[in-house]
mmCIF file of C-alpha atoms and ligand atoms in Angstrom:
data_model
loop_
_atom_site.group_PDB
_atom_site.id
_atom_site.type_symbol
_atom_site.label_atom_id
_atom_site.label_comp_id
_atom_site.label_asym_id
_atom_site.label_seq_id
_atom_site.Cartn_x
_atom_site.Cartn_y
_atom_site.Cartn_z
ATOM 1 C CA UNK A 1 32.660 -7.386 -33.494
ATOM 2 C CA UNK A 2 29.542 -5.867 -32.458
ATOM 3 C CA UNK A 3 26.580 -7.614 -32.246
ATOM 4 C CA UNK A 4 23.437 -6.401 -32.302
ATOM 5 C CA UNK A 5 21.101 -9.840 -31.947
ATOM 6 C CA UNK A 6 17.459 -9.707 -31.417
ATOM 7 C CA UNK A 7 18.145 -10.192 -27.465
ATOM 8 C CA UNK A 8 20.351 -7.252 -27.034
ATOM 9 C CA UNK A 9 18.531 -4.242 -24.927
ATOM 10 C CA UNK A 10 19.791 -1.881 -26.702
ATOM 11 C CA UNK A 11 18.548 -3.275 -30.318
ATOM 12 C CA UNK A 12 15.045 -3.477 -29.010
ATOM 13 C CA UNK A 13 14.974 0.342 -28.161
ATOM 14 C CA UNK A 14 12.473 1.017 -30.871
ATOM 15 C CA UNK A 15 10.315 3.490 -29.507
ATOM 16 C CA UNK A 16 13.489 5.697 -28.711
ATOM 17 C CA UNK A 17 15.402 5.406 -32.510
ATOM 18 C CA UNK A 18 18.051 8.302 -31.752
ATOM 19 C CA UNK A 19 18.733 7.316 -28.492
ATOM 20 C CA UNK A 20 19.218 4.055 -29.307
ATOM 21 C CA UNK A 21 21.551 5.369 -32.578
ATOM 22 C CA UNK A 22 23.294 7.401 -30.422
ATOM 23 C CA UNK A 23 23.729 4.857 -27.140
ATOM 24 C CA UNK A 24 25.033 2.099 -30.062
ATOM 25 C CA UNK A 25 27.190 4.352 -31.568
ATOM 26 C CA UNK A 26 29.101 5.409 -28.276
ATOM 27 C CA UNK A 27 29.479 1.889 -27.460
ATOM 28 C CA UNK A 28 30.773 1.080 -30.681
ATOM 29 C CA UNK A 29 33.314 3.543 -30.900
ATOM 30 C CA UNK A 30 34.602 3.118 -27.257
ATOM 31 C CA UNK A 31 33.482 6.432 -26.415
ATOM 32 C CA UNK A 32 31.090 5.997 -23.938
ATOM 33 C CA UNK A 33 30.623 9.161 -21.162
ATOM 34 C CA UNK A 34 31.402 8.551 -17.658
ATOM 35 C CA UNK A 35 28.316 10.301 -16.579
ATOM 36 C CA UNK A 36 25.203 10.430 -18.606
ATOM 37 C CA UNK A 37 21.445 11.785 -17.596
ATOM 38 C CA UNK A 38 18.750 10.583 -19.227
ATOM 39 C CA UNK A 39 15.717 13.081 -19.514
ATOM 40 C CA UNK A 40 11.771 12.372 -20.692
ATOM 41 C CA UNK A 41 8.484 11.739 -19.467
ATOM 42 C CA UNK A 42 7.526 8.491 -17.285
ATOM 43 C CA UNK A 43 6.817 5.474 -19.107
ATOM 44 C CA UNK A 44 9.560 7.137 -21.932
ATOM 45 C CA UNK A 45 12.064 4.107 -21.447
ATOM 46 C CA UNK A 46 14.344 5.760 -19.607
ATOM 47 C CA UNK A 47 14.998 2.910 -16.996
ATOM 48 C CA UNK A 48 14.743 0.354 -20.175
ATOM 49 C CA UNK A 49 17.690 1.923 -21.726
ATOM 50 C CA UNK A 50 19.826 2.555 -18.896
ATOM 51 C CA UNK A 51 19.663 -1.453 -18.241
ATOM 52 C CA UNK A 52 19.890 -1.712 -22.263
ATOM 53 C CA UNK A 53 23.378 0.733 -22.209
ATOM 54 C CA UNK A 54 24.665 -1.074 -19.304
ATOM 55 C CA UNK A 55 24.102 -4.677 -20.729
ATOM 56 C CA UNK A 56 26.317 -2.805 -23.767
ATOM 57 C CA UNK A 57 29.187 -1.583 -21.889
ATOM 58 C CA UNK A 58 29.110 -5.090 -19.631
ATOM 59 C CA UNK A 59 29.319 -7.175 -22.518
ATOM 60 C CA UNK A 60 32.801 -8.135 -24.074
ATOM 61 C CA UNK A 61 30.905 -7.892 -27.771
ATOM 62 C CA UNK A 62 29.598 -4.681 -26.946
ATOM 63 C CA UNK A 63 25.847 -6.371 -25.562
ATOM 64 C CA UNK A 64 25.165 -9.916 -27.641
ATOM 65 C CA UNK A 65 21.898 -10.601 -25.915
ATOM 66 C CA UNK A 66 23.340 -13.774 -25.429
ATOM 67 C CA UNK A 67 26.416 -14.372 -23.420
ATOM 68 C CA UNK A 68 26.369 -14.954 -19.346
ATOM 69 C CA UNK A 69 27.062 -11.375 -18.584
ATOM 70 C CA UNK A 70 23.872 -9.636 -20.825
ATOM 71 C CA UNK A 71 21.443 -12.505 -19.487
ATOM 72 C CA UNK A 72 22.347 -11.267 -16.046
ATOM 73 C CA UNK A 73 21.972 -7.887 -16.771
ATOM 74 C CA UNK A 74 18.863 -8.631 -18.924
ATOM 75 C CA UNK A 75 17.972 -10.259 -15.947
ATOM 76 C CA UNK A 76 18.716 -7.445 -13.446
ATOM 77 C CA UNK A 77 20.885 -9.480 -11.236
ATOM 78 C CA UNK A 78 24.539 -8.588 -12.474
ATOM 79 C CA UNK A 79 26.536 -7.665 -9.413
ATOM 80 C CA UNK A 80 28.210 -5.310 -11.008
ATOM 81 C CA UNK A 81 24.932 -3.113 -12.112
ATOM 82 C CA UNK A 82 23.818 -1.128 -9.070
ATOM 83 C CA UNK A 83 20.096 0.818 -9.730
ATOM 84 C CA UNK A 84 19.635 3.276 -6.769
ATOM 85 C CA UNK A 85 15.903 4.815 -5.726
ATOM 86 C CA UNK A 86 15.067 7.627 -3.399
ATOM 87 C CA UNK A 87 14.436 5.842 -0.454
ATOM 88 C CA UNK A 88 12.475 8.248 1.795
ATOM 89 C CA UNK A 89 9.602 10.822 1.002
ATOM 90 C CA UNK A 90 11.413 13.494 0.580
ATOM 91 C CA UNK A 91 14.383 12.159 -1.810
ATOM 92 C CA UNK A 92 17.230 10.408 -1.523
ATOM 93 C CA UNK A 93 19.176 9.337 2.053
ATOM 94 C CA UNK A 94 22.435 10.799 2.416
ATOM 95 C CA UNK A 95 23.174 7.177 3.774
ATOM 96 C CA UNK A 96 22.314 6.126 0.251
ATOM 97 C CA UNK A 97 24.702 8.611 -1.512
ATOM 98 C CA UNK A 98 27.119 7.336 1.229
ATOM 99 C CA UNK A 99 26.839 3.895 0.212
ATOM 100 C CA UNK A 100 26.848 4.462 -3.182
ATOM 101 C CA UNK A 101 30.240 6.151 -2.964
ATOM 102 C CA UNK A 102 31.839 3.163 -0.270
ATOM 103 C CA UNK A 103 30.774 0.766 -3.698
ATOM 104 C CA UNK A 104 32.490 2.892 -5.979
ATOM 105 C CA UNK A 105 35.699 2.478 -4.365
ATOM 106 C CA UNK A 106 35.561 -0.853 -4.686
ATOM 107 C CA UNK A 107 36.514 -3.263 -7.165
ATOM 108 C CA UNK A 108 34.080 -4.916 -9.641
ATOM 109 C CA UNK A 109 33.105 -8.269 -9.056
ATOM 110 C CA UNK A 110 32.130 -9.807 -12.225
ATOM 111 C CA UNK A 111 32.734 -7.341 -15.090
ATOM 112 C CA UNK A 112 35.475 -5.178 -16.109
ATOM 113 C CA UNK A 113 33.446 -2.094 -15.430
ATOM 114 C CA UNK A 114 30.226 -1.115 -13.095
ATOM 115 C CA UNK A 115 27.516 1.192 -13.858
ATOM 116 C CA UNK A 116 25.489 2.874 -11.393
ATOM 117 C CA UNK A 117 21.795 3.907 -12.554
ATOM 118 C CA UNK A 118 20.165 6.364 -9.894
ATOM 119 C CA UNK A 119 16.480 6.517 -10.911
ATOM 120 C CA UNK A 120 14.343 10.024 -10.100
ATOM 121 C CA UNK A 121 17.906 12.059 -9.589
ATOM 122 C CA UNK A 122 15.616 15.331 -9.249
ATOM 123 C CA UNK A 123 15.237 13.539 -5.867
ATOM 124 C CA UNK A 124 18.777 14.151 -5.157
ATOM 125 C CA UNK A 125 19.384 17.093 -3.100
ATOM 126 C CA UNK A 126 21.289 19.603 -0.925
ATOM 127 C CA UNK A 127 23.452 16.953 0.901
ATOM 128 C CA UNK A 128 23.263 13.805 -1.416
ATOM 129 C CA UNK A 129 23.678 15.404 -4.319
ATOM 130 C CA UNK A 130 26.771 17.256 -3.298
ATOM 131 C CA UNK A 131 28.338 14.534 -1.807
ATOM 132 C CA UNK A 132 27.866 12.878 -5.668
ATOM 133 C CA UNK A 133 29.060 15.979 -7.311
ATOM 134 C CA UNK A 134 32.631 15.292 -6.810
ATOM 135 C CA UNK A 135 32.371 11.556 -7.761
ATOM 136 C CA UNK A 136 30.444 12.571 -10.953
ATOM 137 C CA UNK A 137 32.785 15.357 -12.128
ATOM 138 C CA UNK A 138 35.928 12.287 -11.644
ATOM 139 C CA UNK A 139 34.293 9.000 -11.595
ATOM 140 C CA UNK A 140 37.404 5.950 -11.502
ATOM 141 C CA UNK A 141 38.399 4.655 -14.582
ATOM 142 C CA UNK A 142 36.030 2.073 -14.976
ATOM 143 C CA UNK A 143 32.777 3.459 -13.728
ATOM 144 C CA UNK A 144 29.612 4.633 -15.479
ATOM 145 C CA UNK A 145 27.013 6.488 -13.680
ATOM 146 C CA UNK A 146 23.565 6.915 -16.029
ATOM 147 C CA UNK A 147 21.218 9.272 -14.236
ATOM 148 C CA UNK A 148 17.365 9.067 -14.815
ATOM 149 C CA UNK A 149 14.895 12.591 -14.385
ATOM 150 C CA UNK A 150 11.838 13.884 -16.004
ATOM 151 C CA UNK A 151 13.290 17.335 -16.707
ATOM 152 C CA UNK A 152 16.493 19.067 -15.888
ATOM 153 C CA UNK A 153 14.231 22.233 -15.050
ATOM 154 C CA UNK A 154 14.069 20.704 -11.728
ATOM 155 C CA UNK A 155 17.769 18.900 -10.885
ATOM 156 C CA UNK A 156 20.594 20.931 -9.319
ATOM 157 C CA UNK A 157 22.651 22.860 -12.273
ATOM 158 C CA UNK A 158 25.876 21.533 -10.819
ATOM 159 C CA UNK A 159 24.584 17.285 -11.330
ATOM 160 C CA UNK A 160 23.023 18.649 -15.238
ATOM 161 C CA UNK A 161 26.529 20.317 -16.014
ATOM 162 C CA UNK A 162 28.607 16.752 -15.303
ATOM 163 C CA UNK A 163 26.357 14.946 -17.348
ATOM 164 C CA UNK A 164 25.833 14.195 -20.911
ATOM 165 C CA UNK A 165 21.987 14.971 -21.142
ATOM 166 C CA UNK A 166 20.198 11.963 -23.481
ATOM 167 C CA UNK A 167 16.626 13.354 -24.047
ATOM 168 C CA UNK A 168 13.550 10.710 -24.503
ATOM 169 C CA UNK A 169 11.063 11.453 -26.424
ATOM 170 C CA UNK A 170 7.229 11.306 -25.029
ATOM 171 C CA UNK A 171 5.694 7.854 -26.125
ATOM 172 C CA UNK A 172 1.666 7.914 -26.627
ATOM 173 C CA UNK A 173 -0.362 5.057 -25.246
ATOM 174 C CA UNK A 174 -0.545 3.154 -28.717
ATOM 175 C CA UNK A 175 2.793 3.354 -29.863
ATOM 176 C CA UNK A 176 4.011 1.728 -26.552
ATOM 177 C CA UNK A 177 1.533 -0.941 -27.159
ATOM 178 C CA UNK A 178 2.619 -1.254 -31.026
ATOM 179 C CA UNK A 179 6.215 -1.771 -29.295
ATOM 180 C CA UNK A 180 5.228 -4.467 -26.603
ATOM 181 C CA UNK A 181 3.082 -5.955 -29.455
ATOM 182 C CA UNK A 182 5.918 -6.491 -31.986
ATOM 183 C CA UNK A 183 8.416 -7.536 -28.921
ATOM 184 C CA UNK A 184 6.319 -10.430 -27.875
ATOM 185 C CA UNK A 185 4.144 -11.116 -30.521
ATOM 186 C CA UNK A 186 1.185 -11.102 -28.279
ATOM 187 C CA UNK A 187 -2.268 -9.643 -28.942
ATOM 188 C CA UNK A 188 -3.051 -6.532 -28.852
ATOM 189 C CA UNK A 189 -5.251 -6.098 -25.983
ATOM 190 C CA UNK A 190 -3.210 -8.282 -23.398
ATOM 191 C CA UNK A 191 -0.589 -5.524 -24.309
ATOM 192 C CA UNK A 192 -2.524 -2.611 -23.556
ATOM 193 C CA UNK A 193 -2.749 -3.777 -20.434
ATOM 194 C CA UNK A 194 0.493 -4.602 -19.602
ATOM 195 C CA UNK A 195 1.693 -0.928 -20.627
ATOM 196 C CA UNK A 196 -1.171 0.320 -18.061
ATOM 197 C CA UNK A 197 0.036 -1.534 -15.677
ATOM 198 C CA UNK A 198 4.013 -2.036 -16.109
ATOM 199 C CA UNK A 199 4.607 1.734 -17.562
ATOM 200 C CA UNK A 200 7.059 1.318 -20.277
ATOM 201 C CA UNK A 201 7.329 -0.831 -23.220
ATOM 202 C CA UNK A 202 9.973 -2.657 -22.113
ATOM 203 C CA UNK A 203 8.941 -2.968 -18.710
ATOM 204 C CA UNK A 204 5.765 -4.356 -20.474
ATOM 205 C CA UNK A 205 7.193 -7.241 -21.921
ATOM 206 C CA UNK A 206 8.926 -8.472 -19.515
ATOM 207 C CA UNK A 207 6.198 -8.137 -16.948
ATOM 208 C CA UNK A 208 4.157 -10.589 -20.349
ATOM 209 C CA UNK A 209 6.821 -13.103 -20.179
ATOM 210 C CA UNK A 210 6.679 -13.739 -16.398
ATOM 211 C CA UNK A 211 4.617 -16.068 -15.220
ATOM 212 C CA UNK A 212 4.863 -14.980 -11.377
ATOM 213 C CA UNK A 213 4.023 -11.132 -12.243
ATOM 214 C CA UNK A 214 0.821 -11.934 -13.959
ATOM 215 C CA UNK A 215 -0.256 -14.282 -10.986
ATOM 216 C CA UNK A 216 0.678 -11.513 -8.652
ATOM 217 C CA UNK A 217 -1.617 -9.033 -10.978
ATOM 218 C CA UNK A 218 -4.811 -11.892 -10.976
ATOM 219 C CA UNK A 219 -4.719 -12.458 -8.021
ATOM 220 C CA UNK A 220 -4.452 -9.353 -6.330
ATOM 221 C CA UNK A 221 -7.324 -7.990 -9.174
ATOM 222 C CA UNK A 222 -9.577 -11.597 -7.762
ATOM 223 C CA UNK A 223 -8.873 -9.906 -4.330
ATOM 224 C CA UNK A 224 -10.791 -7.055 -4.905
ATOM 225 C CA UNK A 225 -13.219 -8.480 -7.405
ATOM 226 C CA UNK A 226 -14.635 -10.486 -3.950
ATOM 227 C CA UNK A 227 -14.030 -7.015 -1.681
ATOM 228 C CA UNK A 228 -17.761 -6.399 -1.635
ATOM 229 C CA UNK A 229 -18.608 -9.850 -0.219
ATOM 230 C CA UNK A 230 -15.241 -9.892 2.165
ATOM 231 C CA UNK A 231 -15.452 -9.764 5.660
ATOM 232 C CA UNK A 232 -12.453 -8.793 7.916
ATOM 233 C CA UNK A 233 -10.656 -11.929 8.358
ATOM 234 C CA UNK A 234 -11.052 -12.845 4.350
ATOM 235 C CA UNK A 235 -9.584 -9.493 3.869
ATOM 236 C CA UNK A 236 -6.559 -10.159 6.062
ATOM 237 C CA UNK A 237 -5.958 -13.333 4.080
ATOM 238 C CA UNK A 238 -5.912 -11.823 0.954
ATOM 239 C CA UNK A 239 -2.933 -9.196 1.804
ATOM 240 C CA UNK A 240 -0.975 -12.006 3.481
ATOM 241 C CA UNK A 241 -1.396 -14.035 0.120
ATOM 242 C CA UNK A 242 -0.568 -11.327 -2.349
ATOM 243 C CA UNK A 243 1.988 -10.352 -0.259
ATOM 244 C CA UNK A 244 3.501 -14.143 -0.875
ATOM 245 C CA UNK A 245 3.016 -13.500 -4.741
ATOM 246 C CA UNK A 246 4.352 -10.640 -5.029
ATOM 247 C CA UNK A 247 7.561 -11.600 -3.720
ATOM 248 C CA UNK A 248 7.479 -14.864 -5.505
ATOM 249 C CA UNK A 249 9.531 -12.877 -8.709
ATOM 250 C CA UNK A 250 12.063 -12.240 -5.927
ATOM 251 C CA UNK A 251 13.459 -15.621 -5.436
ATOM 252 C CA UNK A 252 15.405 -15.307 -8.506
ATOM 253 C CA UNK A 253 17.368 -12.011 -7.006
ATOM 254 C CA UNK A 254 18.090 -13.359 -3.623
ATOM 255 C CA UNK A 255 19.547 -16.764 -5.066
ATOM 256 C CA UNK A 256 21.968 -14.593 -6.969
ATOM 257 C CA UNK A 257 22.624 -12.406 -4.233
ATOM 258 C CA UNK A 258 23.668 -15.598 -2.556
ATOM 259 C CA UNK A 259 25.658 -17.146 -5.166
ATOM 260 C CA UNK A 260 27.396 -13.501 -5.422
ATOM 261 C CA UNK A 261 28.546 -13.181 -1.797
ATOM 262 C CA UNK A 262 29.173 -17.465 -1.726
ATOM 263 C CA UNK A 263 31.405 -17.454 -4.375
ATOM 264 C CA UNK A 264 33.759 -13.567 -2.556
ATOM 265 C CA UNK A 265 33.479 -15.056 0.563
ATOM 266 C CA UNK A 266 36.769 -16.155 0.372
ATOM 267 C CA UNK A 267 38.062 -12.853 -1.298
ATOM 268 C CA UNK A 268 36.354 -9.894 0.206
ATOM 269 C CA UNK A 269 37.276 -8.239 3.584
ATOM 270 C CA UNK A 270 35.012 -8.583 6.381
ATOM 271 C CA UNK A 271 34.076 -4.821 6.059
ATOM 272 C CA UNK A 272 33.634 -5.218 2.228
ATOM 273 C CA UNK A 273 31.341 -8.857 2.631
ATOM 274 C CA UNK A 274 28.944 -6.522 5.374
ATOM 275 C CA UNK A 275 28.850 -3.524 3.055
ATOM 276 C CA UNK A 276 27.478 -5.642 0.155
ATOM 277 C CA UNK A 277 25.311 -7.821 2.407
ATOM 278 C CA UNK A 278 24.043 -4.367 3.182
ATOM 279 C CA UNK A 279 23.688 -3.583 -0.753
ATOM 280 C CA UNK A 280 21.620 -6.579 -1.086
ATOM 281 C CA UNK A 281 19.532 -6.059 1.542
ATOM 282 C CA UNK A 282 18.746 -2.317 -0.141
ATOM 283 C CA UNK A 283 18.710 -4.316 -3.819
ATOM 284 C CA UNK A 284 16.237 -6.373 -2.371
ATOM 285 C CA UNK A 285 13.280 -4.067 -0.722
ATOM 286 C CA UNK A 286 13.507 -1.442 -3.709
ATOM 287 C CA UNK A 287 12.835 -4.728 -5.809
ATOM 288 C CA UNK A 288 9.758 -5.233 -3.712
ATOM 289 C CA UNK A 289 8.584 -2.101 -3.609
ATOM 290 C CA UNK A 290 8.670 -2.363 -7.551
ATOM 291 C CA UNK A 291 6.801 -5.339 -7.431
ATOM 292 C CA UNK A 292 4.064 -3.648 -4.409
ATOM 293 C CA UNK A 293 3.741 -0.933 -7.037
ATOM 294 C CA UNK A 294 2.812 -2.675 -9.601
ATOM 295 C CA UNK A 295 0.451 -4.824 -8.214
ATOM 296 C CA UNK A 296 -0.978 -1.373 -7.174
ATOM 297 C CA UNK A 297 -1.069 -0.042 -10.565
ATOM 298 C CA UNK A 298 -3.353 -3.421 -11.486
ATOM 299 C CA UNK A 299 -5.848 -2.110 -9.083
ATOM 300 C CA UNK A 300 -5.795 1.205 -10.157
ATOM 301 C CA UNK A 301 -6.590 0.279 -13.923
ATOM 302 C CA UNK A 302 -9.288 -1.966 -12.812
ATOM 303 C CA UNK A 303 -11.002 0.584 -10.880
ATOM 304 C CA UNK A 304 -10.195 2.991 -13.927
ATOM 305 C CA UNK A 305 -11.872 0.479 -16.105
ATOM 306 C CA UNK A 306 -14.854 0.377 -13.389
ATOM 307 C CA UNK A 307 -15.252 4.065 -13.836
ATOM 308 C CA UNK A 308 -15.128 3.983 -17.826
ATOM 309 C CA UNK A 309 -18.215 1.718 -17.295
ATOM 310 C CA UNK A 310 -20.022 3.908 -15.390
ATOM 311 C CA UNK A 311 -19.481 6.869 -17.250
ATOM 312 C CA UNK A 312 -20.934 4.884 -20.645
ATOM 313 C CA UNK A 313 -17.137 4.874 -22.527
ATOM 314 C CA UNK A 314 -16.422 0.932 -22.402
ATOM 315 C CA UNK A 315 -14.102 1.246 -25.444
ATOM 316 C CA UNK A 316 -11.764 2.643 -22.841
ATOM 317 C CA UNK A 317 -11.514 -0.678 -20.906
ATOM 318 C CA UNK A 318 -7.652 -2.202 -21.066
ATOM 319 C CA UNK A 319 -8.216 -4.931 -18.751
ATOM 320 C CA UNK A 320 -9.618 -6.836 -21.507
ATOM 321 C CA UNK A 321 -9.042 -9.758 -19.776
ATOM 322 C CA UNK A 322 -10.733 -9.637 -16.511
ATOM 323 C CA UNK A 323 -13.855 -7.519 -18.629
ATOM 324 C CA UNK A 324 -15.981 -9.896 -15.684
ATOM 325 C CA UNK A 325 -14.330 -8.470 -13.162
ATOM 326 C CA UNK A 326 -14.956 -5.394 -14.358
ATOM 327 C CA UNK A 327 -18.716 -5.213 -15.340
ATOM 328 C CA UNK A 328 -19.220 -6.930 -11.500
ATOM 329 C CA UNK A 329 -17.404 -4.452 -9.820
ATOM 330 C CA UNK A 330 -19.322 -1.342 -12.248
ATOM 331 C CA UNK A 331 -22.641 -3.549 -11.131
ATOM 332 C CA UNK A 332 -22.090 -2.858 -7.306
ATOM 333 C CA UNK A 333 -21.080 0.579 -7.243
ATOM 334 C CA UNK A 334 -21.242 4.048 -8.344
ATOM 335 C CA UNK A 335 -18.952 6.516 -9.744
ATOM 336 C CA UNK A 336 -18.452 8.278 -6.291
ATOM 337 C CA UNK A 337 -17.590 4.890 -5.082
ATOM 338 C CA UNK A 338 -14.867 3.859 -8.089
ATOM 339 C CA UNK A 339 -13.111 7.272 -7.431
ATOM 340 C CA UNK A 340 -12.989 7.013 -3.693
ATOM 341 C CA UNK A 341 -11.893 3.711 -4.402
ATOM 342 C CA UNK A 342 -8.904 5.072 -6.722
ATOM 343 C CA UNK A 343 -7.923 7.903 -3.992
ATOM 344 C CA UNK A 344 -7.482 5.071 -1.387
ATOM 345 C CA UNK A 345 -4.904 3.054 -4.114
ATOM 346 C CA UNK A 346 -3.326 6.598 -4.474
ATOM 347 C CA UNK A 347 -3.194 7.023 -0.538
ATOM 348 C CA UNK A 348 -1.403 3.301 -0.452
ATOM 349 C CA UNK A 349 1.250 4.586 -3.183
ATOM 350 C CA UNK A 350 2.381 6.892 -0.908
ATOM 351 C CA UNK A 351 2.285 4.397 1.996
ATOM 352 C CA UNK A 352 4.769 2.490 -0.295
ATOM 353 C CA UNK A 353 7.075 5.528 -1.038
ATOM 354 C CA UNK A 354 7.513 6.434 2.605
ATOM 355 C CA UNK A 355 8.110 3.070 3.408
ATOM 356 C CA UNK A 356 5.136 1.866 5.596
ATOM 357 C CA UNK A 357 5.243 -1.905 5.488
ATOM 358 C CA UNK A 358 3.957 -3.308 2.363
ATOM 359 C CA UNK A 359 1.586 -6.019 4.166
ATOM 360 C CA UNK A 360 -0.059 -3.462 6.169
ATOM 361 C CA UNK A 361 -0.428 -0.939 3.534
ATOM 362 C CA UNK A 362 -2.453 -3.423 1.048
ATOM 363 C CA UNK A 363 -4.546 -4.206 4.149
ATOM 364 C CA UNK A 364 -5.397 -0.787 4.470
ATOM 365 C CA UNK A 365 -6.375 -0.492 1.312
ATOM 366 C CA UNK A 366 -8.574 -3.132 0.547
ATOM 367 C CA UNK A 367 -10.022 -2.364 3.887
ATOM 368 C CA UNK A 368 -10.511 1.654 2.594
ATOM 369 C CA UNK A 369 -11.835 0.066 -1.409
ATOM 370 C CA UNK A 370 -14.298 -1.964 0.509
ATOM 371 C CA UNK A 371 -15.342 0.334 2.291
ATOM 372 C CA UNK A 372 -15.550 3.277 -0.982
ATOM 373 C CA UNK A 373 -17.160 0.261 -2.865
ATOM 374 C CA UNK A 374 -19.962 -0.711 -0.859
ATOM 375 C CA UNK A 375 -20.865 2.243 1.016
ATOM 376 C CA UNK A 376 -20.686 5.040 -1.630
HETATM 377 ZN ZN1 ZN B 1 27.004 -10.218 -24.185
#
């Protein structure tokens, strides 16, 4: 039978009707592609449905919600669910493409099947993507590859024309928080926020239902609330402490990881135990980049909210919460100081996507909002 329970992604796609229709009917019917793209805007729910279809073809009920299988996958620690990122500045590693295709060969561990969901795949190019092509066009039996990008206008023809293209449609900023708001039940303005900072609806409520994430958010927003009274060593405190919150949501991941390769230790070749020791190693620093980001995206709505101050609109505030924060930070500075403030969080974001160390980038940053706050 196929369930459809309140807990199951796939039934709480309700921003994205038809894809949902459409995902739930494929699964349903056993006719699931072996190669799907999924094309919209960011903060669409692309990544939200690719864990929602995966949870679906994982599941023996077609994605309950409830058994051990979708509350890994719900969970994002199914070994058998691999999500791949572009790793460098430019796009993805050919070493990535490389590894992905070594996993492919292998068997699942857990699940009948495995689905691989490569995130930005406009970032797959020249060499990666044509060492994919082949892989896409015959995938093995039990493999599902779901491919996220903004707009096939800008992926390689040859990836598009494997694919069955899923398009999302454009969400506005109310009707994601409508979405988070009926998901969780929570008030309005605390889900505002969370889409400002989190992206996506789904992404949204789960960053509202963890504890750790919000902590990592407050305290890295209490960071720069005291910038313009910090002096260098406070400053160097404060990275080295968010940096210890923001991987606090990690624990969960690594204790699976370890369970995972504890329990195929016994199993698994030498070569195969490295390669996913390797995996989990990758798993684990695009998780923390995820988590780096979003802590960044925290700052940069605060300092939006600064500006909206300043420029007289305070109807535009989402961090409802912190509104103290806020007004303090608005009483300090001026509105050349809130934007140079934003362009250094922007400069950090790209510290984080060409992988400069995480510590050292929020130093730099609070060091360079300081410095935009107080002088400008
Ligand atoms: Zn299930």
């Amino acid at each position: 039978m196929f369930a459809s329970a309140n807990n199951s992604l796939l039934a709480q796609l309700d921003t994205q009707p038809r894809v949902r229709d459409f995902l739930e009917r494929a699964v349903r019917t056993d006719r699931a592609s072996h190669a799907y793209l999924f094309v919209g805007a960011p903060g669409s729910g692309k990544l939200d449905a690719a864990w929602a279809l995966a949870q679906a073809l994982l599941c023996e009920q077609g994605g309950c919600g409830a058994c051990d299988s979708c509350i890994r996958v719900a969970r994002k620690t199914h070994p058998d669910v691999h999500l791949y990122e572009p790793e460098s500045a430019t796009g993805y590693l050919i070493a990535q493409i490389r590894d992905l295709l070594e996993d492919v060969a292998l068997a699942p561990i857990r699940a009948p099947r495995k689905v691989y969901i490569v995130d930005r795949a406009e970032q797959l190019r020249a060499n990666s993507a044509n060492a994919l092509l082949k892989t896409l066009e015959e995938p093995p039996e039990n493999t599902t590859f779901i491919l996220l990008g903004t707009s096939t206008d800008v992926m390689l023809p040859t990836i598009v024309s494997r694919c069955q293209c899923v398009p999302f449609r454009m969400l506005s900023t109310d009707e994601s928080t409508d979405a988070v708001a009926r998901a969780t039940g929570l008030p309005e303005p605390r889900c505002r926020m969370a889409v400002a900072v989190a992206g996506s609806p789904a992404r949204a409520a789960a960053f509202l239902k963890s504890a750790e994430r919000q902590e990592a958010r407050r305290q890295m927003l209490r960071a720069v609330d005291a910038l313009p009274r910090a002096d260098e060593a406070d400053i160097l405190l404060a990275a080295k402490d968010l940096m210890v919150a923001i991987h606090a949501p990690l624990a969960d991941v690594k204790s699976t990881q370890q369970a995972v390769l504890e329990q195929n230790a016994d199993y698994l070749s030498r070569g195969a135990l490295k390669q996913l020791e390797e995996r989990n190693k990758r798993e684990l620093s695009a998780r923390e980049r995820s988590g780096i980001m979003e802590a960044l995206a925290s700052v940069r709505t605060l300092l939006r909210d600064v500006l909206m101050l300043l420029e007289g609109a305070p109807d535009g505030v989402v961090n409802d919460d912190v509104r103290d924060i806020v007004e303090r930070l608005a009483a300090s500075t001026t509105t050349a100081g809130a934007i140079a403030a934003l362009e250094a969080v922007g400069r950090a974001e790209k510290r984080i996507a060409r992988n400069i160390t995480p510590q050292l980038t929020v130093e730099v940053m609070l060091f360079d909002i300081r410095k935009a706050l107080v002088c400008l």
